Short mmCIF file of C-alpha atoms and ligand atoms in Angstrom, two decimals:
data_model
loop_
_atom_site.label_atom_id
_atom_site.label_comp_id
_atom_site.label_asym_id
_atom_site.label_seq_id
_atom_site.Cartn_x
_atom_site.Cartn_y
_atom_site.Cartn_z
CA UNK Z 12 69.06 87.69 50.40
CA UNK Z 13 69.79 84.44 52.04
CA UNK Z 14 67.96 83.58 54.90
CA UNK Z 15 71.44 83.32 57.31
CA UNK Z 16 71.48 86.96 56.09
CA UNK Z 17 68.03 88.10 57.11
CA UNK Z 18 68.93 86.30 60.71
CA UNK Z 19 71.76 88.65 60.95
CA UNK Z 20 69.88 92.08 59.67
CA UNK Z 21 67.29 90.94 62.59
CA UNK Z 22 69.47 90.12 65.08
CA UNK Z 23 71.42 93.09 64.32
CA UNK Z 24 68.53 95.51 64.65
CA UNK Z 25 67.36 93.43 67.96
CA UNK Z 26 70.60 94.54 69.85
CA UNK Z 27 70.67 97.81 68.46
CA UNK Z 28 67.14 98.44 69.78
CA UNK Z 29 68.24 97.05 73.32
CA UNK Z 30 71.66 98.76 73.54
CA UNK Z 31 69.71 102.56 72.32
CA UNK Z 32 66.93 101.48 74.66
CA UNK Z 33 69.44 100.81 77.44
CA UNK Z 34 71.86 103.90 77.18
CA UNK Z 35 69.19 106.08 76.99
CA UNK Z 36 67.48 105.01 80.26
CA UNK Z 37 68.57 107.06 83.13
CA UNK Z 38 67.50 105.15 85.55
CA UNK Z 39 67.71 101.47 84.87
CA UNK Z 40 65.79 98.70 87.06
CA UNK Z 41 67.84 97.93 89.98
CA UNK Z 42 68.25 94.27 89.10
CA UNK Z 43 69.35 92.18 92.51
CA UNK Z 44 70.62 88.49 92.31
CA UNK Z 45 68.55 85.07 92.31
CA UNK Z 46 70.08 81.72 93.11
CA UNK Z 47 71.49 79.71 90.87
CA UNK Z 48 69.22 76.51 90.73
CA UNK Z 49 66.44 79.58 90.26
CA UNK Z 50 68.56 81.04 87.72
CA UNK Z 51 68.24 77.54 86.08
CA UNK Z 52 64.95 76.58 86.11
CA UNK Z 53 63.50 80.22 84.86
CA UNK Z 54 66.17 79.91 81.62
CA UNK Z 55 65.83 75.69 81.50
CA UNK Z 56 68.93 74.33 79.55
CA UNK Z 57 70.60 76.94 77.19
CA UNK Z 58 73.75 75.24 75.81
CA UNK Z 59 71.88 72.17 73.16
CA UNK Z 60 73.78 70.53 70.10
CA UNK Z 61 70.95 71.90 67.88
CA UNK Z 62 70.98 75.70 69.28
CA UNK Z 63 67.99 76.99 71.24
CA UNK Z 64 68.09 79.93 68.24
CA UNK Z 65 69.67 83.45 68.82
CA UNK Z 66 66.27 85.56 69.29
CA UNK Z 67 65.18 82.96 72.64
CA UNK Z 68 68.73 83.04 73.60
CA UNK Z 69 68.47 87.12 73.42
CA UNK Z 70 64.85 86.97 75.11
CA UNK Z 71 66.08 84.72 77.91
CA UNK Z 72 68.71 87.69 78.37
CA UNK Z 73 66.49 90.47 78.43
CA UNK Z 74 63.60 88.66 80.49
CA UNK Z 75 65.58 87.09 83.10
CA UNK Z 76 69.23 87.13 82.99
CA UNK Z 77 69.53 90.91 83.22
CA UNK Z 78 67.21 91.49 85.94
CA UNK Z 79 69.55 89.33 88.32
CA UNK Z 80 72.11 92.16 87.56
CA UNK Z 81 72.63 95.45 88.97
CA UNK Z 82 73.01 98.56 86.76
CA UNK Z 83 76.59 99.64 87.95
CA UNK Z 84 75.48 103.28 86.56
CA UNK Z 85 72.42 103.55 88.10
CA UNK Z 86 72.34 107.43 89.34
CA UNK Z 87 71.14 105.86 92.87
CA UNK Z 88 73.98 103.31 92.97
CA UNK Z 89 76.58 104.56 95.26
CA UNK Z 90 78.12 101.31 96.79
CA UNK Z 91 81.82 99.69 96.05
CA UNK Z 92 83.17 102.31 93.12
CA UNK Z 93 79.77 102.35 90.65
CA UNK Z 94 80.55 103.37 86.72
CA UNK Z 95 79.38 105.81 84.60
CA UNK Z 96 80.27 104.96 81.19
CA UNK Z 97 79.44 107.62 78.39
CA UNK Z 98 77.25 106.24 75.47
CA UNK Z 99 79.78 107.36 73.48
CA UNK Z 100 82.39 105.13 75.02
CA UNK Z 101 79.85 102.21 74.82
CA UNK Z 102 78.42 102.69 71.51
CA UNK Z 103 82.66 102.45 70.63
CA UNK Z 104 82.69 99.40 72.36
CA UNK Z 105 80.57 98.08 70.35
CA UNK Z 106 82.54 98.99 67.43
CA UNK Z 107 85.96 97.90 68.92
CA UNK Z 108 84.39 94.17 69.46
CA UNK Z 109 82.95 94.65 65.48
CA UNK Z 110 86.47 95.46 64.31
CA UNK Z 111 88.14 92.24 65.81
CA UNK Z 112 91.55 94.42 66.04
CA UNK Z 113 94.26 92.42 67.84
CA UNK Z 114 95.95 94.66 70.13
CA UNK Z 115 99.26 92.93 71.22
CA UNK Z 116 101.39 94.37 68.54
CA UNK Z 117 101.73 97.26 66.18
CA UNK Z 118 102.01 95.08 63.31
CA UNK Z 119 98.19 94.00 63.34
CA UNK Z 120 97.26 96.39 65.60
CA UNK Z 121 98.20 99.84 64.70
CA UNK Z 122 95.29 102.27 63.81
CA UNK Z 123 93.36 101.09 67.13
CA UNK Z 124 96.60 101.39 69.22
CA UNK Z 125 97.48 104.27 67.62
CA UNK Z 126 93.81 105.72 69.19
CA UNK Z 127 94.61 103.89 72.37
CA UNK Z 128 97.92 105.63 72.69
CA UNK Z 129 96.38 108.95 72.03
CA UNK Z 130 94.02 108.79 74.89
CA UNK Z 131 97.29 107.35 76.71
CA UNK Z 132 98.73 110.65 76.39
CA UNK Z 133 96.36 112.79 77.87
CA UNK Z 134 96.39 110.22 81.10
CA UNK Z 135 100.31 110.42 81.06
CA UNK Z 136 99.54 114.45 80.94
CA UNK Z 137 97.35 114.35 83.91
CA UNK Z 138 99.89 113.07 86.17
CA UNK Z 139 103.00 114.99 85.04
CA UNK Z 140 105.27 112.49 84.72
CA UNK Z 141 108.03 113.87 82.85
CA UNK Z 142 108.94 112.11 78.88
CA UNK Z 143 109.84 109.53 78.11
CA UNK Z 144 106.70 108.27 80.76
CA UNK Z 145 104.08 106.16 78.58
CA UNK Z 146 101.59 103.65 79.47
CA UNK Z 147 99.34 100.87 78.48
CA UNK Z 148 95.57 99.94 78.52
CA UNK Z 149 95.36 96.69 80.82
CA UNK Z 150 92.21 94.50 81.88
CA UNK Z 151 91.70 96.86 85.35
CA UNK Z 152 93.84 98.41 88.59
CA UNK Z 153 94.78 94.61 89.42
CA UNK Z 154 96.16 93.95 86.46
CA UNK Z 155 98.09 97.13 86.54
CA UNK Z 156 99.07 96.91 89.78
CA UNK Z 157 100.78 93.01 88.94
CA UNK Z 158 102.76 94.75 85.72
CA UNK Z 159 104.03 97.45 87.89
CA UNK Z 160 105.12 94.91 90.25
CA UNK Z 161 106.46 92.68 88.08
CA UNK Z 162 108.44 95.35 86.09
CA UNK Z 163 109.96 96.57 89.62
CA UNK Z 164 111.43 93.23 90.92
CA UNK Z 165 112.93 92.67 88.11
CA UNK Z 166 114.68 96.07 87.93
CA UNK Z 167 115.30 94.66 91.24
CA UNK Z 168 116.24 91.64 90.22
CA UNK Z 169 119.35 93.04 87.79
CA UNK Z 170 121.44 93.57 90.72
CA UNK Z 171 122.79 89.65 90.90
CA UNK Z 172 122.94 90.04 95.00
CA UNK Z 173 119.18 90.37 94.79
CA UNK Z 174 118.22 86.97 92.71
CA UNK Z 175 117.80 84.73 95.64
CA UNK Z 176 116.23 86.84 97.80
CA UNK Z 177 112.34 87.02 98.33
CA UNK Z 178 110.97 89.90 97.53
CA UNK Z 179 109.38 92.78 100.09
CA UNK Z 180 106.90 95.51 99.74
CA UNK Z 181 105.77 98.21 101.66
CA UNK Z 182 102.29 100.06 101.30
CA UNK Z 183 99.40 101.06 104.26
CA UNK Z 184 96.62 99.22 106.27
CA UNK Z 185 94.37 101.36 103.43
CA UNK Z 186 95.71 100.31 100.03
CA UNK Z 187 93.44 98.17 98.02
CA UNK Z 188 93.54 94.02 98.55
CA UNK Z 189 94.79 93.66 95.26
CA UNK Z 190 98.24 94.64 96.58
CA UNK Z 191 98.56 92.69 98.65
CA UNK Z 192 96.42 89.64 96.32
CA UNK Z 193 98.87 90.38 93.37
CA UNK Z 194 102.13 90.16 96.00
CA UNK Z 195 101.11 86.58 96.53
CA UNK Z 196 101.25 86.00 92.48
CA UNK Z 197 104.98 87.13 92.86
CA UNK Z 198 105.57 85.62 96.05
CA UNK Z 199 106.42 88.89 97.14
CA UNK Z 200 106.13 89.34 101.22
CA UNK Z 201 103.98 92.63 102.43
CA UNK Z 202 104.88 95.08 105.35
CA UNK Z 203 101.32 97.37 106.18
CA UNK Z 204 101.88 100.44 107.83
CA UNK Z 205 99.30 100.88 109.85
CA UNK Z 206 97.46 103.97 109.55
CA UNK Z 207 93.65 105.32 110.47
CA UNK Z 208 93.95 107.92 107.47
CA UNK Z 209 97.02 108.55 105.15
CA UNK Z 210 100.19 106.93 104.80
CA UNK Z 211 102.65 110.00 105.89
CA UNK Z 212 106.48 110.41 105.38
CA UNK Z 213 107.13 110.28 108.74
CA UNK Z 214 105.19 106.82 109.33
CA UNK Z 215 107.00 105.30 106.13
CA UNK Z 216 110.41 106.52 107.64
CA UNK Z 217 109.45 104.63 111.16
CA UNK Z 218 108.64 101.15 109.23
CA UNK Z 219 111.71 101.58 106.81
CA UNK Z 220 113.73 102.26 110.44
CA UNK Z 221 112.01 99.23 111.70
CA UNK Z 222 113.57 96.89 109.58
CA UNK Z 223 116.49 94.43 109.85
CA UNK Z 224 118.78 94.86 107.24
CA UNK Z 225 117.87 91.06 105.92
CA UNK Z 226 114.50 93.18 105.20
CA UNK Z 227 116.11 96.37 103.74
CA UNK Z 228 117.71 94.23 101.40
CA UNK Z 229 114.60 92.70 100.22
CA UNK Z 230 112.15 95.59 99.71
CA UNK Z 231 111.81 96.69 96.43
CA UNK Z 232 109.12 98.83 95.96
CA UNK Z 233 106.90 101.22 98.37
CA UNK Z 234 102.96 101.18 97.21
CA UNK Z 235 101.16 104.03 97.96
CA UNK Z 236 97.07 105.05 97.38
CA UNK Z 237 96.47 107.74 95.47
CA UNK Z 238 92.77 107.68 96.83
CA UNK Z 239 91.38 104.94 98.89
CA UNK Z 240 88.81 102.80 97.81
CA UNK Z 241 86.75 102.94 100.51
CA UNK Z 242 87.41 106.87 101.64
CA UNK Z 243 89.25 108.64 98.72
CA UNK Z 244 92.38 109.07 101.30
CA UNK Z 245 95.19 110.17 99.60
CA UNK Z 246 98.50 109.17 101.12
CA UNK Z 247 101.39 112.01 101.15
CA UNK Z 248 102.46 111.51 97.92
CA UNK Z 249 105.16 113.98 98.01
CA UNK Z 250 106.75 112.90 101.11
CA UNK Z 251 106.90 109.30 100.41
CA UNK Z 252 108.40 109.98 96.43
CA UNK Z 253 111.31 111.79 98.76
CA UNK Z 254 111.81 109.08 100.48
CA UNK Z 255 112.09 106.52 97.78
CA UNK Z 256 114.46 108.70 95.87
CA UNK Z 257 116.48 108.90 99.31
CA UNK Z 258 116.61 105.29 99.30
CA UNK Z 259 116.81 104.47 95.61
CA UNK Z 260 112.87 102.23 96.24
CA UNK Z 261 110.77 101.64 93.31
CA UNK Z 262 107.71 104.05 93.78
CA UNK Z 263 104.25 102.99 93.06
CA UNK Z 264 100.83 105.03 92.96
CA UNK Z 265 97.48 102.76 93.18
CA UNK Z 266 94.91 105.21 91.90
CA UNK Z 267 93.06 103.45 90.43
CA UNK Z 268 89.58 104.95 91.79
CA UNK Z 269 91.14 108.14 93.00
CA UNK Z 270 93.39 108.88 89.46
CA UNK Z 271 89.87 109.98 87.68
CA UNK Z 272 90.32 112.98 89.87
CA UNK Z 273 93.82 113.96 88.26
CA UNK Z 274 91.32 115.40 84.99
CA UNK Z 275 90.03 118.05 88.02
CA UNK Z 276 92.43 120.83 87.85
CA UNK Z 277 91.20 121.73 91.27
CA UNK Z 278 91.96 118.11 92.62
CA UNK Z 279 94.99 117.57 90.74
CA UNK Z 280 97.44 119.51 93.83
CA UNK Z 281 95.96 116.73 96.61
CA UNK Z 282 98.16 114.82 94.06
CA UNK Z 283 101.67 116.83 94.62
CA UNK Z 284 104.51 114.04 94.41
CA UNK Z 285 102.37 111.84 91.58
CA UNK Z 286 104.66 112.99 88.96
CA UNK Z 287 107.48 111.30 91.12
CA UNK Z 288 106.26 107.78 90.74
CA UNK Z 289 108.01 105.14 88.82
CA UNK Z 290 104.44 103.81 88.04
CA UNK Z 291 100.62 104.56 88.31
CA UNK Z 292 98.14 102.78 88.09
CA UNK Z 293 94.70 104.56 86.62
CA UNK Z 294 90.89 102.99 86.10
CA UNK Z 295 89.24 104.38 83.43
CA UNK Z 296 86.82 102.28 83.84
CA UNK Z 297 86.26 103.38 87.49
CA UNK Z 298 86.51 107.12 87.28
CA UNK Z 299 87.27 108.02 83.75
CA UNK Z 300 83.62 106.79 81.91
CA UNK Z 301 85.02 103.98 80.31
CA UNK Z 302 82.84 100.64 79.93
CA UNK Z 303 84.48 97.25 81.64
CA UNK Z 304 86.80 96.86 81.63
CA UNK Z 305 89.86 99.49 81.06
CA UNK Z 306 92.54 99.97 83.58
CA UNK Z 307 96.32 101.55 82.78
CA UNK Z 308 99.58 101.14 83.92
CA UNK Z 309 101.80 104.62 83.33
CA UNK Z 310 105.62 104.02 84.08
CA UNK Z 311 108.49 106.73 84.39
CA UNK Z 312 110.73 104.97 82.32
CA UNK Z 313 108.45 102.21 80.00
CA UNK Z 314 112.05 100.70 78.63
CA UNK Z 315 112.21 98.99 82.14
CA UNK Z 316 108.36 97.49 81.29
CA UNK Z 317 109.52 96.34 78.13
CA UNK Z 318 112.59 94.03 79.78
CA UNK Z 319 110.11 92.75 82.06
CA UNK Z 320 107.10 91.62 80.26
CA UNK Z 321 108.14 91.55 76.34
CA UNK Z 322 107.44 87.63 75.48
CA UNK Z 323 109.47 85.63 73.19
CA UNK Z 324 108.62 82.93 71.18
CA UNK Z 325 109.08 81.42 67.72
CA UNK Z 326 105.87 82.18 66.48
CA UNK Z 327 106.14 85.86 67.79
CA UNK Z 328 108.66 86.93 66.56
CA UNK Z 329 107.47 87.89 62.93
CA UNK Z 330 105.24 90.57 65.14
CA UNK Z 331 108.13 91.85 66.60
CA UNK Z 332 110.44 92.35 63.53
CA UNK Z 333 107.77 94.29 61.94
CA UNK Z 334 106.00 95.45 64.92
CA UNK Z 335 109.76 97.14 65.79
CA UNK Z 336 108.10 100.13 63.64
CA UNK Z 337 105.85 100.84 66.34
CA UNK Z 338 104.57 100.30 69.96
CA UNK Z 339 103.70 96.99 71.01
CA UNK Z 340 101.50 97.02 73.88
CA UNK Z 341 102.51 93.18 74.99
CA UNK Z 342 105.51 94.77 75.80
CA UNK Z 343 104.46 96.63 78.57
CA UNK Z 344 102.00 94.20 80.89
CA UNK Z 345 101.27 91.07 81.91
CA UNK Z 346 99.23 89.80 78.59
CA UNK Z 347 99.77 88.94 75.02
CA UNK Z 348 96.83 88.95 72.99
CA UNK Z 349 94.71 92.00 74.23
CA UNK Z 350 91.19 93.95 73.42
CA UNK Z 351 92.03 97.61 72.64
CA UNK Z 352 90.48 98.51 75.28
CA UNK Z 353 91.40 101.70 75.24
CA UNK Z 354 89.06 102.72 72.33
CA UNK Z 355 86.40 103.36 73.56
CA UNK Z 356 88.05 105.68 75.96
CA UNK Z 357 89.84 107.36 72.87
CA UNK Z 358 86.57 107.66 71.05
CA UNK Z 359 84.62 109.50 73.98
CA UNK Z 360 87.33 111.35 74.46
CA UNK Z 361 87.86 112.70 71.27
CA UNK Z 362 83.98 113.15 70.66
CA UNK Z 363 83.60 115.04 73.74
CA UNK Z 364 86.59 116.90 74.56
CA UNK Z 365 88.86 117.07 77.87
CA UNK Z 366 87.02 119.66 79.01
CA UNK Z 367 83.58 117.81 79.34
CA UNK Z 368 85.72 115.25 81.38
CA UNK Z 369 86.79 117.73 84.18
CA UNK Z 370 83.34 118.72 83.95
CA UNK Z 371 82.18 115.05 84.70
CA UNK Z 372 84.84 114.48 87.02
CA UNK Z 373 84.69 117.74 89.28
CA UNK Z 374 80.56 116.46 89.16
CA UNK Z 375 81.64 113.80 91.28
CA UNK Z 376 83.44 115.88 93.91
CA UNK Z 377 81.00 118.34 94.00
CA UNK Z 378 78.03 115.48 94.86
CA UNK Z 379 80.39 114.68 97.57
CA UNK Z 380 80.39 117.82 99.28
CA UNK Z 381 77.05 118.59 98.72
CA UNK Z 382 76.49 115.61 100.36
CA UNK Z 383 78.41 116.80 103.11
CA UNK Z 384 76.47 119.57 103.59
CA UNK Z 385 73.05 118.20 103.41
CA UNK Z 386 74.29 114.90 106.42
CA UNK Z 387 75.80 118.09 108.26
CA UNK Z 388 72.16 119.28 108.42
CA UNK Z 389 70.51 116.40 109.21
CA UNK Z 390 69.99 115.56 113.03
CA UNK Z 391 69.87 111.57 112.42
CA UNK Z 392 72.97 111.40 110.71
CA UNK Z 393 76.52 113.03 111.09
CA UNK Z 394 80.12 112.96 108.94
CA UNK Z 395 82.49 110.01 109.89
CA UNK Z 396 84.86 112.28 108.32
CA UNK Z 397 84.96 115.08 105.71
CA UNK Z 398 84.41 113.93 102.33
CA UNK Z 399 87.39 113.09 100.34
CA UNK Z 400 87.66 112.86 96.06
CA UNK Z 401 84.19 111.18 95.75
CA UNK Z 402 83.51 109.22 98.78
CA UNK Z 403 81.89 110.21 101.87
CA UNK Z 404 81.51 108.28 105.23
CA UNK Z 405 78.36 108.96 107.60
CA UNK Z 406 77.09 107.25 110.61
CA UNK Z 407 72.96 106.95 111.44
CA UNK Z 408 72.84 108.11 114.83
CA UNK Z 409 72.26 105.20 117.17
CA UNK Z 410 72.40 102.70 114.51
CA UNK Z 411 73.96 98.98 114.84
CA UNK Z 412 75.55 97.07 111.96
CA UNK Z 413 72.10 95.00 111.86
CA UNK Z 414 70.25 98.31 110.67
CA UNK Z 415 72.32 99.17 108.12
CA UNK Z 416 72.37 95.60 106.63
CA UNK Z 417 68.85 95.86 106.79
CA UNK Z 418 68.64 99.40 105.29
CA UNK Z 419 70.90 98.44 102.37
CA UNK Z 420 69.13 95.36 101.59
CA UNK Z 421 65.43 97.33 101.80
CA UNK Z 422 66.51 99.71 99.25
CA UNK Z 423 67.88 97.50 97.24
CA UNK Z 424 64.80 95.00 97.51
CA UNK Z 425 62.39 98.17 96.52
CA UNK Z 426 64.56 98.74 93.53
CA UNK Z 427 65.01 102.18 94.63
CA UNK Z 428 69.33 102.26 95.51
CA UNK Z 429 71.93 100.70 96.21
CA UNK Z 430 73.98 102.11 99.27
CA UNK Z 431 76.12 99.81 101.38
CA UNK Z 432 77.75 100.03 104.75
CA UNK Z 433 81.32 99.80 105.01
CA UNK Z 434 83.87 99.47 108.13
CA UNK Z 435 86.16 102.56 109.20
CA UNK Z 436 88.86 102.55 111.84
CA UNK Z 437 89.27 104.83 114.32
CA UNK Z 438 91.20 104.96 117.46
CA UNK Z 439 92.07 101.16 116.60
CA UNK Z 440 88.15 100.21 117.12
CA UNK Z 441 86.26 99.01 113.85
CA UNK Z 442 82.39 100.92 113.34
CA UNK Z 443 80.03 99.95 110.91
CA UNK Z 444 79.03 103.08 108.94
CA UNK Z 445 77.53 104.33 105.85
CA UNK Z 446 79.37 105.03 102.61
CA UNK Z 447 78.51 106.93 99.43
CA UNK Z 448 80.91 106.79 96.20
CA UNK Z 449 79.74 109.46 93.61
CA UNK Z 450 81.35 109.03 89.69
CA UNK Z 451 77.73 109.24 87.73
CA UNK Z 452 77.40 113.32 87.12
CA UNK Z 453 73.77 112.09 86.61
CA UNK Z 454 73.01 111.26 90.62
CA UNK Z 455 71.37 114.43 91.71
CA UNK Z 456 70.38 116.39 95.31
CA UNK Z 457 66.87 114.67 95.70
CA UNK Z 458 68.51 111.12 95.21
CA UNK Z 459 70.76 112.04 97.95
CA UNK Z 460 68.01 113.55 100.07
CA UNK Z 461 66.00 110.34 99.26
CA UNK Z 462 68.25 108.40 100.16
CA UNK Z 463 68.87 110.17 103.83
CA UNK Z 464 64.91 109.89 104.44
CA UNK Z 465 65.46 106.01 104.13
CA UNK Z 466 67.50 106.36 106.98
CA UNK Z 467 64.52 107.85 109.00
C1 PLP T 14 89.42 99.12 92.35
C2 PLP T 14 90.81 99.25 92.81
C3 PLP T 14 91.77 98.31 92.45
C4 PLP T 14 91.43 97.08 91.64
O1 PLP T 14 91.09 97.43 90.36
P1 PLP T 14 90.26 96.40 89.42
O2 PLP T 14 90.02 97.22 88.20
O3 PLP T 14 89.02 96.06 90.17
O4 PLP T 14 91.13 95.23 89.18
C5 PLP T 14 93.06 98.51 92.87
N1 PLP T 14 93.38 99.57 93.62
C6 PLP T 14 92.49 100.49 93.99
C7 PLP T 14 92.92 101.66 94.83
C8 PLP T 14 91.16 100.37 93.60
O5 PLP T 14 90.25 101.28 93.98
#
């Protein structure tokens, strides 16, 4: 053997020790951030014309680098929307990056989108949106969220009275920052219905009443949540796809957290009206136990995808004579050349069946009510509200904003969770309150009694 190849057999068996090692720790250190200039001067320079060799490189990592990260699965982590990929879906992500599959177009693509499709199916199944509905694997719900965007102006767009007028958009005070983030990228302008819980009908009729013709003419799409991020609200799905029909609106579904809960067949009816949308947005890798990142885009009718996003070019167009023979996922979002990222998804999926997803899924809910229950018992701390999906809001009796800072920040110092506080509205007054997010089926009863006791 040459000695580049013994290099490789080592470093290959060095990762493969740390990724089995990793995966099958339950519990990883909580790792919390360190300044930058510390960051520095623990790892010195890294980047050197001669190459500082990949096993210090690798050591750096594992001694340093990863302990100013926090485990996103970590059973205890309940903050933002943790993860919970499967080691199945990791191990396959490892595999995907091994393969080097390019996974704009059919042509070089097809056996991996082939896979990606597959899984694509069973999401497209989980909403009910009728044939010829399809989707695509995109970088995450922001990414999503653009394509849908993008794809409904321009359906917009073909009526020639519309060209020269700026674009509107209507969603709630509760639907994720990206919408309104990913409205500027269009130069789209954003109406918010205000609301303390879900966006209903009746609220979405006032605002459309509200507006001046001038604005009428402009709006283009109505964005609603199909689970909020920060209290799994789900707006009235129903209502509002009546509505858009009514008016002939493009109608968009963020749920990207709250979609995981579509593979619950006992969640899937707070979803009535999601098979109604023109497009959905879905995070597997929030909610559906895919690594980082995996989001998906679904669309009604994926032709009008295609005449928004499909890219010309010279040097393209080889992929798309050939490529005609098949599905090019370029077609369909806002990128060209893309990871299949939707293989690892496929691989889990098909390893471990649709059944073991609900399983995982309804896991989630379940935490959330038990949750419930045990706050509901507990004289220092009562519900905000009732839990909704996976999230549940709870206030410390008697507690200012200062104590939960400090509570959050003392867990996370002791390595022993990561809970944060969020903000909730009510009766147009902002509180400071406590927030759990459950998606690892892992987290069990005496984490979430040990993490109450913190609150003592
Ligand atoms: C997380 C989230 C997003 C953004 O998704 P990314 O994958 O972080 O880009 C959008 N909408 C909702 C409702 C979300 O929860």
């Amino acid at each position: 053997m040459h000695n580049i190849d013994i290099q490789l057999v080592e470093m290959t068996l060095d990762v493969m020790k740390y990724v089995i090692n990793r995966i099958t720790k339950t519990a990883p250190e909580l790792g919390q951030p360190k300044k930058e200039e510390e960051l520095r001067s623990l790892v010195g320079e890294t980047i050197t014309s001669a190459g500082i060799g990949g096993e210090k490189a690798f050591d750096l990592f594992k001694d340093v680098l990863i302990k100013a990260t926090v485990p996103i699965d970590h059973p205890r982590h309940l903050a933002f929307v943790p993860a919970s990929p499967t080691r199945a879906a990791i191990m396959f992500d490892l595999v995907t990056s091994a393969s080097s599959i390019h996974g704009a177009y059919w042509m070089e693509g097809a056996g991996g989108i082939f896979c990606e499709n597959e899984a694509m199916k069973w999401l497209v199944s989980l909403t009910g949106l009728p044939e010829p509905a399809f989707g695509v694997f995109t970088s995450g719900g922001t990414a999503a969220n653009l394509s849908a965007m993008v794809t409904a102006r321009e359906n917009w767009r073909k009526n020639k009275d519309n060209l020269n007028e700026k674009a509107l958009i209507i969603t709630s005070s509760g639907a994720h920052s990206s919408i309104k983030s990913m409205a500027k990228v269009i130069d789209a302008d954003v109406i918010l219905v205000e609301t303390e819980d879900s966006m209903s009908a009746e609220m979405l009729s006032n605002a459309l009443k509200e507006l001046t013709p001038h604005q009428r003419k402009r709006l283009f799409a109505i964005v609603a949540t199909g689970g909020t991020t920060n209290a799994g609200i789900i707006d009235d799905l129903d209502g509002i796809a009546t509505i858009c029909e009514q008016e002939n609106i493009w109608f968009h579904v963020d749920a990207a957290y709250g979609g995981g809960a579509l593979a619950s067949k006992l969640a899937r009816p707070l979803f009535k009206g999601i098979e109604r949308a023109n497009s959905i947005t879905i995070d597997p890798h929030k909610w559906l136990f895919s690594p980082y990142d995996c989001g998906a885009i679904l669309y009604k009718n994926p032709e009008l995808a295609k005449e928004a996003h499909s890219q010309e070019g010279s040097y393209l167009d080889i992929f798309k004579d050939e490529g005609a023979h098949g599905f090019n996922p370029s077609d369909y979002q806002i990128q060209l050349t893309r990871r299949v990222r939707g293989l690892p998804l496929w691989f889990s999926l098909a390893m471990h069946g649709t059944d073991k997803y609900e399983w995982a899924v309804q896991q989630g809910i379940e935490l959330a009510n038990l949750a419930g229950r045990i706050i509901q018992d507990n004289p220092i701390v009562e519900l905000v509200r009732e839990p909704s999906l996976s999230c549940v809001l709870y206030r410390r009796k008697g507690w200012s904003p200062d104590d939960y800072r400090n509570w959050t920040y003392k867990n996370h110092r002791d390595g022993f969770a990561l809970v944060t506080p969020t903000k909730w509205k009510h009766q147009g007054a902002y509180e400071t309150v406590a927030r759990f997010c459950f998606i690892n089926p892992d987290t069990t009863e005496s984490d979430i009694r040990a993490i109450l006791d913190s609150m003592k």
